[in-house]
Coordinates of C-alpha atoms in Angstrom, one line a residue:
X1 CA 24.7 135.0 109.1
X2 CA 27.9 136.4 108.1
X3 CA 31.6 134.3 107.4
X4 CA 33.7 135.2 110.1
X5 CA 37.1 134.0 107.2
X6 CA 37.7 132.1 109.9
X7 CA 38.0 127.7 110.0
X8 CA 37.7 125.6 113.5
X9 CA 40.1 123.2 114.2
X10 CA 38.6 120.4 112.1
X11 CA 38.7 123.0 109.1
X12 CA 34.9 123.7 109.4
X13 CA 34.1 127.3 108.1
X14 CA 32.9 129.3 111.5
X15 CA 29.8 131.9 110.9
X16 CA 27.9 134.4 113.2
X17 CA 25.3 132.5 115.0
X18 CA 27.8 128.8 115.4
X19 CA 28.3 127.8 118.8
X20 CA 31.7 127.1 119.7
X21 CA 33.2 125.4 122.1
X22 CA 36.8 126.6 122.5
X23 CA 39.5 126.5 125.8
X24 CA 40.4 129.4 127.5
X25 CA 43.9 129.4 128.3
X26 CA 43.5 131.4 132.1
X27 CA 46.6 132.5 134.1
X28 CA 49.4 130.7 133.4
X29 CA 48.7 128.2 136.8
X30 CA 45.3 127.8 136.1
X31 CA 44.4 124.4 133.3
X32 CA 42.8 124.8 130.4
X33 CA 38.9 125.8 131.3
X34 CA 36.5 124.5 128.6
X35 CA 34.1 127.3 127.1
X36 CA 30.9 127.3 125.1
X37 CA 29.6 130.2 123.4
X38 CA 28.2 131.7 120.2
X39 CA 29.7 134.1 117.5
X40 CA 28.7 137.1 117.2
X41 CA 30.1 140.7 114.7
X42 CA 30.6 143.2 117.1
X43 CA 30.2 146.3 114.7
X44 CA 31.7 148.9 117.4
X45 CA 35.1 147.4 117.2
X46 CA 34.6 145.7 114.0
X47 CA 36.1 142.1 115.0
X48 CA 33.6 138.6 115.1
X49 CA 33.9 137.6 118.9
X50 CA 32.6 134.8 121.3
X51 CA 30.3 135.4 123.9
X52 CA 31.0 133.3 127.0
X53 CA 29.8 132.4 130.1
X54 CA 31.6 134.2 133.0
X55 CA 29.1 133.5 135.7
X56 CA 32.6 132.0 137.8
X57 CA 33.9 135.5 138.1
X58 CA 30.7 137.7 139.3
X59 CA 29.0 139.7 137.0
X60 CA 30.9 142.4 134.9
X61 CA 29.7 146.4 135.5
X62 CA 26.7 146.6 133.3
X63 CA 25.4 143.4 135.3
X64 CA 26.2 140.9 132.6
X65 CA 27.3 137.3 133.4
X66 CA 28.9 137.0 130.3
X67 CA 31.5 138.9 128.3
X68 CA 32.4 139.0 124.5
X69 CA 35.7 137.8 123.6
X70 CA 37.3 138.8 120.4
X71 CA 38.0 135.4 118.4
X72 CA 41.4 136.7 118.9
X73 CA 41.8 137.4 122.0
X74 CA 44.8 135.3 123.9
X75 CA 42.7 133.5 126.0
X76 CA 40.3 131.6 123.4
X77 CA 42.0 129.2 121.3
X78 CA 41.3 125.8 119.3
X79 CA 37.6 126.9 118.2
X80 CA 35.1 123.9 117.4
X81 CA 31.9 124.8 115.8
X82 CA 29.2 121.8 117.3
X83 CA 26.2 123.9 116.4
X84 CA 23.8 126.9 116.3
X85 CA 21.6 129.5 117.7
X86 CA 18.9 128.5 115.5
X87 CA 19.1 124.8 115.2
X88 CA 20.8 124.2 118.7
X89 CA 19.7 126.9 121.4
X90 CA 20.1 123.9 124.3
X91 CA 23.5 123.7 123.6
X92 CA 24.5 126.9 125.5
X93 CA 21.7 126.3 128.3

């Protein structure tokens, strides 16, 4: 697991492997959408991102339902880590 240098909101140190549940800010007249999803380094582009569910919107061209989010991409804010992928797989079921 690797330190992302990143804390959640409650100050907790986020690593590669947490599962986060953070809100996705949308359009501007859409509300806040709740996500869960898991850190992950994404060596191409060299940034720690989120993968999240994005069954709502179809699948994306590689026939994925979910899509990794860079932790600092506009949409994703007010990170919480409530678990793992080790210790916690059923959370993101």
């Amino acid at each position: 697991m690797q330190f992302t240098g990143l804390k959640d909101k409650n100050g907790k140190d986020i690593w590669s492997g947490d599962i986060v549940r953070c809100a996705d800010l949308g359009p501007i007249d859409m509300p806040l959408i709740q996500r869960t999803g898991y850190v992950e380094y994404e060596p191409n582009n060299g940034t720690f991102g989120v993968w999240v569910d994005w069954t709502e919107f179809g699948t994306s061209n590689d026939g994925e339902a979910r899509a990794l989010w860079p932790m600092g991409h506009y949409r994703l804010s007010e990170f919480e880590v409530i678990g793992n992928i080790h210790e916690n797989p059923d959370l993101l079921a």
